[in-house]
XYZ file of C-alpha atoms in Angstrom:
662
model
C 0.000 0.000 0.000
C 2.844 2.350 0.849
C 4.340 1.474 -2.511
C 1.076 2.350 -4.230
C 0.822 5.672 -2.383
C 4.406 6.466 -3.325
C 3.635 5.760 -6.975
C 0.539 7.974 -6.810
C 2.496 10.776 -5.143
C 5.347 10.450 -7.622
C 2.918 10.581 -10.531
C 1.178 13.623 -9.081
C 4.513 15.335 -8.458
C 5.652 14.635 -12.022
C 2.387 15.977 -13.418
C 2.679 19.093 -11.229
C 6.277 19.647 -12.359
C 5.288 19.220 -15.981
C 2.437 21.708 -15.568
C 4.758 24.196 -13.861
C 7.389 23.733 -16.564
C 4.761 24.251 -19.248
C 3.421 27.322 -17.464
C 6.943 28.756 -17.154
C 7.573 28.122 -20.843
C 4.265 29.682 -21.873
C 4.968 32.762 -19.738
C 8.487 33.095 -21.158
C 7.271 32.767 -24.741
C 4.547 35.361 -24.175
C 7.109 37.748 -22.654
C 9.511 37.273 -25.577
C 6.732 37.783 -28.115
C 5.693 41.017 -26.380
C 9.317 42.212 -26.239
C 9.710 41.706 -29.988
C 6.694 43.935 -30.624
C 8.140 47.013 -28.863
C 10.560 49.564 -30.359
C 12.006 52.835 -28.992
C 14.400 53.886 -31.778
C 11.806 54.770 -34.406
C 10.424 57.813 -32.555
C 12.377 58.032 -29.232
C 9.186 56.745 -27.604
C 8.232 53.227 -26.615
C 5.668 52.015 -29.140
C 4.515 48.855 -30.831
C 6.398 47.965 -34.001
C 3.170 47.695 -35.937
C 2.043 51.180 -34.822
C 5.186 53.071 -35.805
C 5.347 54.824 -39.160
C 8.979 53.744 -39.691
C 10.074 50.456 -41.272
C 11.518 48.612 -38.301
C 12.993 45.207 -37.421
C 13.590 44.056 -33.840
C 15.791 41.160 -32.694
C 15.544 40.100 -29.060
C 18.191 38.273 -27.054
C 16.221 35.087 -27.625
C 16.251 35.633 -31.392
C 20.012 36.223 -31.334
C 20.611 33.001 -29.396
C 18.503 30.920 -31.761
C 20.260 32.079 -34.923
C 23.672 31.217 -33.468
C 24.983 34.753 -33.984
C 28.678 35.231 -33.255
C 28.651 39.013 -33.667
C 26.466 41.916 -34.723
C 26.952 41.219 -38.438
C 25.291 37.801 -38.096
C 22.182 39.633 -36.871
C 22.199 42.387 -39.508
C 22.422 39.826 -42.346
C 18.838 38.782 -41.553
C 17.354 42.276 -41.950
C 15.476 42.896 -45.215
C 17.379 45.287 -47.456
C 20.690 44.966 -45.579
C 23.763 43.185 -46.949
C 27.246 42.679 -45.527
C 30.394 42.422 -47.667
C 34.127 42.312 -47.071
C 36.250 45.421 -47.707
C 39.924 45.550 -48.587
C 40.688 47.251 -45.249
C 39.335 44.349 -43.229
C 36.280 46.158 -41.876
C 32.923 45.187 -43.363
C 30.709 47.235 -45.633
C 27.057 47.575 -44.614
C 24.821 47.927 -47.662
C 21.322 49.323 -47.115
C 18.726 49.304 -49.888
C 21.326 49.106 -52.640
C 23.570 51.851 -51.227
C 27.052 50.786 -50.099
C 30.206 52.725 -49.207
C 33.633 51.605 -48.029
C 33.190 53.064 -44.529
C 29.430 52.393 -44.112
C 29.025 56.085 -43.335
C 25.353 56.163 -44.352
C 24.304 53.979 -41.397
C 24.175 55.385 -37.861
C 25.075 52.870 -35.152
C 24.067 53.604 -31.570
C 24.693 51.877 -28.243
C 21.779 52.357 -25.846
C 20.845 55.453 -27.832
C 24.356 56.961 -27.908
C 25.753 57.574 -31.464
C 28.945 55.634 -32.235
C 30.219 57.524 -35.308
C 33.383 58.589 -33.454
C 35.803 58.306 -36.397
C 35.751 61.867 -37.694
C 38.427 61.218 -40.319
C 36.480 58.649 -42.340
C 32.997 58.605 -40.717
C 31.072 55.396 -40.136
C 31.042 53.110 -37.103
C 32.174 49.767 -38.506
C 35.836 50.284 -37.593
C 35.322 48.804 -34.138
C 31.636 47.851 -34.032
C 31.225 45.579 -37.084
C 32.257 42.469 -35.094
C 30.676 43.512 -31.782
C 30.033 40.353 -29.676
C 26.380 39.656 -28.963
C 26.382 37.914 -25.564
C 25.640 41.149 -23.685
C 23.040 42.412 -26.177
C 19.415 42.524 -25.053
C 17.893 43.860 -28.280
C 18.887 45.145 -31.697
C 16.507 47.633 -33.312
C 17.024 48.431 -36.985
C 15.085 51.331 -38.493
C 15.420 51.530 -42.268
C 14.984 54.878 -43.961
C 16.004 58.434 -42.994
C 16.499 59.243 -39.316
C 18.152 62.674 -39.355
C 14.943 64.379 -38.171
C 15.628 62.778 -34.781
C 19.289 61.803 -34.736
C 21.088 64.220 -37.055
C 24.202 63.253 -39.029
C 24.728 59.828 -40.606
C 21.175 58.596 -39.911
C 20.982 58.502 -43.687
C 19.766 55.090 -44.870
C 19.287 53.315 -41.531
C 19.717 53.540 -37.751
C 20.947 50.508 -35.789
C 20.420 50.773 -32.016
C 22.187 48.128 -29.904
C 20.559 47.826 -26.473
C 22.596 45.932 -23.874
C 21.580 44.175 -20.664
C 21.184 46.353 -17.578
C 21.332 45.534 -13.871
C 17.733 44.323 -13.774
C 18.274 42.033 -16.777
C 21.377 40.477 -15.222
C 20.395 40.256 -11.537
C 23.579 38.370 -10.716
C 26.621 36.940 -12.449
C 26.650 35.754 -16.080
C 29.506 34.142 -17.989
C 29.811 32.615 -21.455
C 32.432 31.234 -23.772
C 32.550 30.073 -27.364
C 35.025 28.374 -29.680
C 34.929 27.804 -33.407
C 36.673 27.532 -36.741
C 39.620 29.764 -37.693
C 40.755 29.937 -34.075
C 37.630 31.861 -33.113
C 37.388 32.404 -29.335
C 34.910 34.441 -27.314
C 34.784 35.023 -23.549
C 32.320 37.145 -21.621
C 31.638 37.952 -17.974
C 28.820 40.174 -16.722
C 27.559 41.209 -13.318
C 24.558 43.288 -12.383
C 22.672 44.193 -9.247
C 19.867 46.570 -8.357
C 19.944 48.052 -4.849
C 16.390 48.963 -3.850
C 15.249 51.765 -6.140
C 18.131 54.163 -5.563
C 21.198 52.437 -7.016
C 22.129 49.944 -9.703
C 25.277 48.664 -11.357
C 26.039 46.539 -14.424
C 29.452 45.590 -15.812
C 30.294 43.660 -18.979
C 33.655 42.402 -20.188
C 34.134 40.796 -23.613
C 37.200 39.274 -25.231
C 37.262 37.845 -28.756
C 40.026 36.615 -31.020
C 40.229 34.967 -34.442
C 42.983 33.995 -36.863
C 40.797 35.023 -39.808
C 39.619 32.871 -42.671
C 43.012 32.996 -44.501
C 41.340 32.933 -47.875
C 43.498 32.747 -51.022
C 44.180 36.098 -52.664
C 45.603 36.684 -56.115
C 48.555 38.979 -56.672
C 47.673 42.657 -56.443
C 47.630 44.310 -59.870
C 49.770 47.158 -58.501
C 52.659 44.694 -58.395
C 53.101 45.309 -62.089
C 53.678 48.989 -61.271
C 56.376 48.195 -58.744
C 54.217 49.362 -55.829
C 53.618 45.949 -54.397
C 55.901 43.088 -55.304
C 54.600 40.371 -53.001
C 53.397 37.151 -54.577
C 49.864 35.768 -54.262
C 49.104 34.273 -50.880
C 46.584 34.249 -48.059
C 44.701 37.099 -46.426
C 45.800 38.072 -42.922
C 42.550 39.234 -41.382
C 43.345 38.219 -37.816
C 41.292 40.153 -35.264
C 41.525 40.510 -31.508
C 39.471 42.765 -29.284
C 38.507 43.337 -25.697
C 35.959 45.756 -24.346
C 34.502 46.864 -21.038
C 31.022 48.350 -20.655
C 29.587 49.901 -17.503
C 26.139 51.141 -16.474
C 26.016 52.767 -13.034
C 23.026 54.495 -11.489
C 22.381 56.376 -8.255
C 19.279 58.346 -7.302
C 18.268 58.907 -10.924
C 21.758 59.685 -12.267
C 23.309 57.244 -14.736
C 26.939 56.912 -15.761
C 27.287 54.751 -18.889
C 30.158 54.011 -21.196
C 32.196 51.498 -23.150
C 35.890 51.072 -23.910
C 37.095 48.989 -26.874
C 40.602 48.020 -27.933
C 40.847 46.275 -31.296
C 43.845 44.925 -33.229
C 43.581 43.451 -36.686
C 45.456 42.614 -39.850
C 44.106 43.371 -43.304
C 42.373 41.593 -46.146
C 43.893 42.853 -49.386
C 43.605 45.846 -51.647
C 45.449 48.161 -54.000
C 47.512 49.640 -51.161
C 48.222 46.722 -48.839
C 50.446 43.688 -49.235
C 49.758 40.162 -48.056
C 51.737 40.303 -44.839
C 51.266 39.433 -41.194
C 53.399 42.495 -40.362
C 50.471 44.766 -41.208
C 48.727 45.751 -37.968
C 45.751 48.052 -37.479
C 45.278 49.205 -33.875
C 42.165 51.012 -32.627
C 41.082 52.491 -29.308
C 37.584 53.781 -28.777
C 35.565 54.839 -25.747
C 32.665 56.988 -24.656
C 31.435 58.038 -21.237
C 28.030 59.595 -20.618
C 26.296 61.078 -17.558
C 22.511 61.403 -17.788
C 19.429 61.966 -15.698
C 15.681 62.047 -16.274
C 13.590 64.586 -14.372
C 9.834 64.335 -13.766
C 8.857 68.001 -13.840
C 5.092 67.483 -13.917
C 2.806 64.483 -14.184
C 2.912 64.747 -17.959
C 6.260 66.463 -18.484
C 9.680 64.803 -18.254
C 13.117 66.135 -19.172
C 16.230 64.070 -19.929
C 19.685 65.643 -19.779
C 23.006 64.129 -20.779
C 26.628 65.123 -21.225
C 29.242 62.910 -22.859
C 32.809 62.581 -24.102
C 33.861 60.277 -26.976
C 37.326 59.287 -28.190
C 38.519 57.352 -31.243
C 42.156 56.773 -32.187
C 44.172 54.497 -34.414
C 47.865 53.793 -34.923
C 48.445 51.419 -37.835
C 51.465 50.034 -39.659
C 50.894 48.819 -43.225
C 53.426 46.805 -45.198
C 53.041 47.828 -48.839
C 56.063 45.891 -50.174
C 58.728 43.622 -48.664
C 60.894 46.600 -47.646
C 58.366 49.438 -47.410
C 56.119 50.342 -44.481
C 53.655 53.127 -43.742
C 52.439 54.290 -40.345
C 49.323 56.415 -39.889
C 47.877 57.663 -36.606
C 45.355 60.172 -35.282
C 43.028 60.926 -32.379
C 39.445 62.205 -32.644
C 37.373 63.470 -29.718
C 33.807 64.679 -29.301
C 32.381 66.419 -26.244
C 28.780 67.482 -26.022
C 25.395 67.324 -24.407
C 21.694 67.034 -25.100
C 18.469 67.985 -23.391
C 15.127 66.478 -24.400
C 11.632 67.062 -23.047
C 8.629 64.765 -23.464
C 5.196 66.251 -22.878
C 2.077 64.105 -22.925
C -0.452 66.541 -24.316
C -3.187 63.918 -24.054
C -3.524 60.172 -23.644
C -3.187 59.881 -27.410
C -0.597 62.583 -28.121
C 3.028 63.127 -27.057
C 5.293 66.009 -27.998
C 9.104 65.703 -28.050
C 11.561 68.582 -28.270
C 15.311 68.677 -27.824
C 18.550 70.587 -28.209
C 22.051 69.146 -28.718
C 25.544 70.603 -28.901
C 28.902 69.001 -29.711
C 32.508 70.117 -30.115
C 34.723 67.842 -32.218
C 38.512 67.826 -32.492
C 41.078 65.943 -34.537
C 44.671 65.904 -33.294
C 47.855 63.869 -33.466
C 47.781 63.172 -37.198
C 50.902 61.286 -38.173
C 52.165 59.754 -41.407
C 55.549 58.030 -41.575
C 57.304 55.871 -44.152
C 60.410 53.717 -44.069
C 62.019 50.371 -44.745
C 61.426 48.968 -41.253
C 58.568 49.505 -38.769
C 61.071 50.494 -36.099
C 62.939 53.016 -38.262
C 60.180 55.031 -39.896
C 60.946 58.536 -41.130
C 58.453 61.339 -40.700
C 56.563 62.353 -43.809
C 53.908 65.013 -44.389
C 50.706 64.566 -42.365
C 47.816 63.054 -44.315
C 45.370 65.573 -42.895
C 45.075 68.601 -40.634
C 44.346 69.293 -37.011
C 40.743 70.352 -37.159
C 37.940 71.630 -34.905
C 34.212 71.505 -35.552
C 31.271 72.706 -33.516
C 27.656 71.917 -34.212
C 24.298 72.318 -32.585
C 20.862 70.998 -33.400
C 17.261 71.533 -32.370
C 14.440 69.079 -33.050
C 10.750 68.513 -32.348
C 8.275 65.725 -33.003
C 4.551 65.133 -32.505
C 3.233 61.551 -32.186
C -0.564 61.648 -32.234
C -3.362 59.085 -32.464
C -6.411 61.109 -33.562
C -8.291 57.792 -33.876
C -7.661 54.411 -32.209
C -6.683 52.977 -35.592
C -4.628 55.931 -36.874
C -1.182 57.190 -35.848
C 0.320 60.400 -37.215
C 3.951 61.452 -36.782
C 5.330 64.863 -37.691
C 8.788 66.164 -36.834
C 11.821 68.100 -38.013
C 15.386 68.931 -37.017
C 17.751 71.774 -37.858
C 21.530 71.344 -37.470
C 24.117 74.104 -37.747
C 27.838 73.406 -38.379
C 30.564 76.011 -38.172
C 32.364 74.664 -41.269
C 29.578 74.250 -43.841
C 26.423 75.839 -42.458
C 22.973 74.484 -41.711
C 20.742 71.640 -42.817
C 17.000 71.117 -42.219
C 15.426 67.657 -42.234
C 11.696 66.962 -41.757
C 9.791 63.694 -41.385
C 6.087 62.874 -41.505
C 3.993 59.776 -41.841
C 0.919 57.834 -40.826
C -0.033 54.285 -39.886
C -3.712 53.556 -40.541
C -5.499 50.294 -39.764
C -8.114 50.798 -42.473
C -9.573 47.314 -41.965
C -9.153 45.173 -38.863
C -5.760 43.437 -39.064
C -4.780 45.389 -42.199
C -2.718 48.581 -41.885
C -1.488 51.059 -44.465
C 1.738 53.000 -43.834
C 3.270 56.027 -45.518
C 6.254 58.170 -44.598
C 8.400 60.931 -46.033
C 11.694 62.174 -44.695
C 15.051 63.657 -45.525
C 18.508 62.974 -44.104
C 22.079 64.214 -44.371
C 25.624 62.928 -44.071
C 28.171 65.558 -43.013
C 31.556 65.699 -44.808
C 34.208 63.752 -42.895
C 37.487 65.399 -41.955
C 39.333 63.091 -44.339
C 37.177 64.344 -47.218
C 37.757 67.961 -46.267
C 41.508 67.862 -45.605
C 43.101 64.758 -47.172
C 46.455 66.158 -48.407
C 49.224 63.542 -48.343
C 47.814 61.227 -50.967
C 49.098 60.770 -54.516
C 45.697 59.627 -55.804
C 43.010 61.610 -53.979
C 42.853 65.005 -52.279
C 40.393 66.680 -49.933
C 38.100 69.630 -50.583
C 37.374 72.124 -47.747
C 34.306 73.464 -49.588
C 32.223 70.266 -49.426
C 28.539 70.357 -48.522
C 26.649 67.516 -46.792
C 25.102 64.714 -48.798
C 21.303 64.856 -48.874
C 18.703 62.086 -49.127
C 14.946 62.311 -49.704
C 12.883 59.161 -49.098
C 9.278 58.146 -49.725
C 7.973 54.882 -48.254
C 4.612 53.181 -48.429
C 3.611 49.779 -47.182
C 0.943 47.458 -45.911
C 0.934 45.159 -42.888
C -1.537 42.279 -42.832
C -2.608 39.547 -40.400
C -4.763 37.348 -42.632
C -4.808 34.662 -39.925
C -4.025 34.904 -36.221
C -0.426 33.635 -36.285
C 0.634 35.097 -39.630
C 2.171 38.542 -40.154
C 3.031 39.810 -43.615
C 4.400 43.141 -44.747
C 5.209 44.752 -48.083
C 7.153 48.033 -48.320
C 7.992 50.161 -51.324
C 10.708 52.802 -50.963
C 12.220 55.436 -53.206
C 15.313 57.389 -52.120
C 16.968 60.163 -54.077
C 20.484 61.092 -52.939
C 22.042 64.363 -54.028
C 25.321 66.203 -53.492
C 27.134 62.868 -53.259
C 30.667 63.275 -51.924
C 32.903 61.457 -54.387
C 35.893 62.107 -56.675
C 35.153 64.502 -59.524
C 34.423 62.394 -62.638
C 36.657 62.776 -65.666
C 39.864 63.633 -63.814
C 42.851 61.669 -65.068
C 45.621 62.603 -62.599
C 44.997 63.702 -59.010
C 41.372 63.118 -58.028
C 39.588 65.521 -55.696
C 36.453 65.068 -53.615
C 33.448 67.101 -54.684
C 29.661 67.127 -54.378
C 29.149 65.461 -57.737
C 26.357 63.343 -59.149
C 23.209 61.836 -57.719
C 21.769 58.431 -56.962
C 18.303 56.892 -57.104
C 17.497 53.842 -54.998
C 14.122 52.160 -55.141
C 12.826 48.743 -54.309
C 10.301 46.463 -52.648
C 10.798 44.616 -49.358
C 8.533 41.636 -48.617
C 8.375 40.046 -45.159
C 6.352 37.220 -43.656
C 6.345 35.257 -40.390
C 4.136 32.463 -39.076
C 4.256 31.472 -35.377
C 3.080 27.966 -34.492
C 0.925 27.279 -31.449
C 0.005 24.233 -29.410
C 2.784 21.734 -28.716
C 4.931 23.558 -31.319
C 4.714 26.886 -29.492
C 8.017 28.723 -29.906
C 8.425 27.466 -33.473
C 8.124 29.773 -36.449
C 8.887 30.060 -40.127
C 9.820 33.408 -41.679
C 11.032 34.829 -44.958
C 12.005 38.171 -46.415
C 12.795 39.120 -49.986
C 14.068 42.416 -51.376
C 14.093 43.583 -54.982
C 16.199 46.723 -55.376
C 17.391 48.901 -58.209
C 20.001 51.611 -57.656
C 21.226 54.035 -60.329
C 24.008 56.603 -60.063
C 24.575 59.093 -62.877
C 22.255 57.031 -65.137
C 24.270 53.809 -64.544
C 23.394 50.895 -62.317
C 25.467 50.902 -59.140
C 28.075 48.108 -59.223
C 28.789 45.462 -56.565
C 25.205 45.512 -55.274
C 22.686 42.696 -55.929
C 19.257 43.386 -57.341
C 17.656 40.665 -55.229
C 18.329 39.060 -51.858
C 16.287 36.670 -49.722
C 16.383 35.140 -46.245
C 14.478 31.995 -45.287
C 14.308 31.102 -41.577
C 12.879 28.173 -39.643
C 12.958 27.763 -35.870
C 11.667 24.430 -34.605
C 11.012 23.780 -30.897
C 11.909 20.123 -30.346
C 10.772 20.192 -26.702
C 10.848 22.560 -23.732
C 14.679 22.613 -23.782
C 15.862 22.052 -27.346
C 15.228 23.918 -30.581
C 16.780 23.849 -34.055
C 17.247 26.838 -36.346
C 17.894 26.866 -40.081
C 18.762 29.881 -42.242
C 19.133 30.142 -46.007
C 20.599 33.313 -47.523
C 20.149 33.748 -51.268
C 21.998 36.575 -53.000
C 21.735 37.617 -56.643
C 24.776 38.183 -58.878
C 26.389 41.629 -58.831
C 27.652 43.443 -61.881
C 31.016 45.182 -62.285
C 31.803 48.878 -62.483
C 32.262 50.636 -65.805
C 35.566 49.649 -67.393
C 35.950 46.449 -65.365
C 35.913 43.662 -67.952
C 35.739 40.780 -65.483
C 32.558 38.663 -65.442
C 29.876 39.582 -62.919
C 30.325 38.223 -59.401
C 28.137 35.087 -59.249
C 25.208 34.866 -56.878
C 25.013 32.174 -54.243
C 22.915 30.422 -51.604
C 24.232 29.668 -48.108
C 22.710 27.372 -45.478
C 23.346 27.755 -41.728
C 22.123 25.383 -39.032
C 22.043 25.835 -35.235
C 20.987 23.712 -32.274
C 20.116 25.495 -29.019
C 19.608 23.917 -25.616
C 18.208 26.110 -22.848
C 17.562 26.167 -19.110
C 19.604 23.188 -17.984
C 20.772 22.655 -14.399
C 18.097 24.657 -12.598
C 17.711 27.054 -15.554
C 21.292 28.293 -15.238
C 22.973 26.854 -18.346
C 22.393 27.316 -22.096
C 24.387 25.595 -24.831
C 24.421 25.916 -28.626
C 26.252 24.577 -31.636
C 26.153 26.146 -35.116
C 27.361 25.211 -38.577
C 27.725 28.026 -41.105
C 27.817 27.455 -44.858
C 26.824 23.845 -44.231
C 27.407 22.708 -47.830
C 30.820 24.421 -48.035
C 29.774 26.750 -50.840
C 32.664 28.606 -52.518
C 31.556 32.220 -52.890
C 33.055 35.696 -53.243
C 32.506 39.317 -52.317
C 33.385 41.833 -55.059
C 36.838 43.436 -55.082
C 37.955 46.641 -56.866
C 39.194 46.451 -60.452
C 42.793 46.855 -59.224
C 42.525 43.414 -57.596
C 42.419 40.686 -60.288
C 40.369 38.259 -58.198
C 37.556 38.760 -55.724
C 37.476 38.242 -51.971
C 36.836 34.574 -51.287
C 34.727 34.089 -48.173
C 34.703 31.427 -45.493
C 33.818 27.848 -46.285
C 32.126 25.535 -43.808
C 32.663 26.778 -40.251
C 31.646 25.687 -36.759
C 30.964 27.479 -33.492
C 30.027 26.123 -30.076
C 28.812 28.236 -27.182
C 27.939 27.777 -23.503
C 26.544 30.358 -21.065
C 26.034 30.311 -17.303
C 23.759 32.392 -15.081
C 24.319 32.533 -11.352
């Protein structure tokens, strides 16, 4: 009888545990689904993704874990209209809606709302943030389209806001480590604690290192000109980085910041030889003090002051007995004040003012036959100061429960080129239940970088101090539909006209000079769909996005950019602990630039597969294993005409990861 009672009790206990486990899983899935539906970057207000007028994608920490992402680029590759390619410098190029530049200067990256475009010489944020590790990331919000009406410079084609875990998210000690192909190593430790309601602290430390893919590279065509006499070989894109992030709070004040040190080799290009003696060294940090003040029940004010620093000191081997060293330091100091006033339950007004002082110092250019015996040459730029201020306002209003209107504008004034005004407006109208129509219009600008204004020690290209900012004007329209409960579909049409493009003056045959020359037209259609399963498959989903894009500059199709790209994704919940994720990336062929007689770069399809196990050992351990390019596809990113071959990318690769929460 005791045996029978024990069996009954054991059965009841097992059923209770199963019910509790199922309840916990259901609650977690509902929380994650709700988190994916919220965005703050689109309007500087918390709102549902489907209510905002901007075209927005959100990736939660759970999404990032499932896809087996090693760094930020693995996340961005899944966004409709965004492509990632290798550059000759080693950093990656972020293409948005058919627009791609070497320094990705038309995309504004932010960390917890703080702009990261600290490199004033060349603009863009990919120098140290392209391979940002993802273990400390809570969310990634990607807003496609112009964002200068809120964020000013460089919010040209897209804004990427990286939101990291805070003290409440951590609530203890977290650690993780990962190993993979090409000597890839990642280590992370985090700690966070909230002390009542008056104090909080969060610290993150990341270390990553890789030997690089060592892909074969053909001999540089400049060898025939005696500028680079090294034979064909392997790329030397080794990368090592460590960074420390802190978030400290006391009685409403917050002190945030991040320090990054990054060392890397180079891929290959018309100026760099295939050598492991080439070393690019970067230091970057920002520190910010902020506080939010509740002035009235419906009025809040946020103030912040900050200081940013970016520096590099790089040695490049351009031939067996010839080395170049370049160095500089850029700083930015500024502040911002923003007020939010809730005019009514359905209407919120935002207004703000920002000021920044920027400096470039320590420019150095040396040449010699040995890295230790370099002789001083002319500087490649000038010491330079820039001041700028901006004022902005925005009205987010729901005149009807099914209609959202957004209207805003920003004016920025620079001491070196003058002012620029950028408006935005749009609506999101649920004209039939579960069917919404969206429209938006906005402009954006990209300020001239110091390297474009003052590049002087270069035998090929020179700066122009009279440059004006690039300008973009974008129209978007789209429809969001929920034809059945678990299915979301979206179609977006965009048209962007870019004027005053900063590029070398066409037709010059000797020394090229930057100028505001030419224009560009980018238009396309982005299609997205996602179906979430329910029942015993809850947590599983299938999704797809396809983009068709057409970009023309000076009446010619832009080279090195595909006209079509697609992502297919499947996440399958095997049980309450295990899930499998599959991703197929399909990219169309890309055509060459005018005068380049090589065949077009072939398109390709890549297949990635990941297995994720969660909540082991009292919900404290997660593990994952990923295979990238499962079928070992041989594929290439386009290289300039001066390089006879293209940049061969990684074959089949593996990565394993384990994380611990305590």
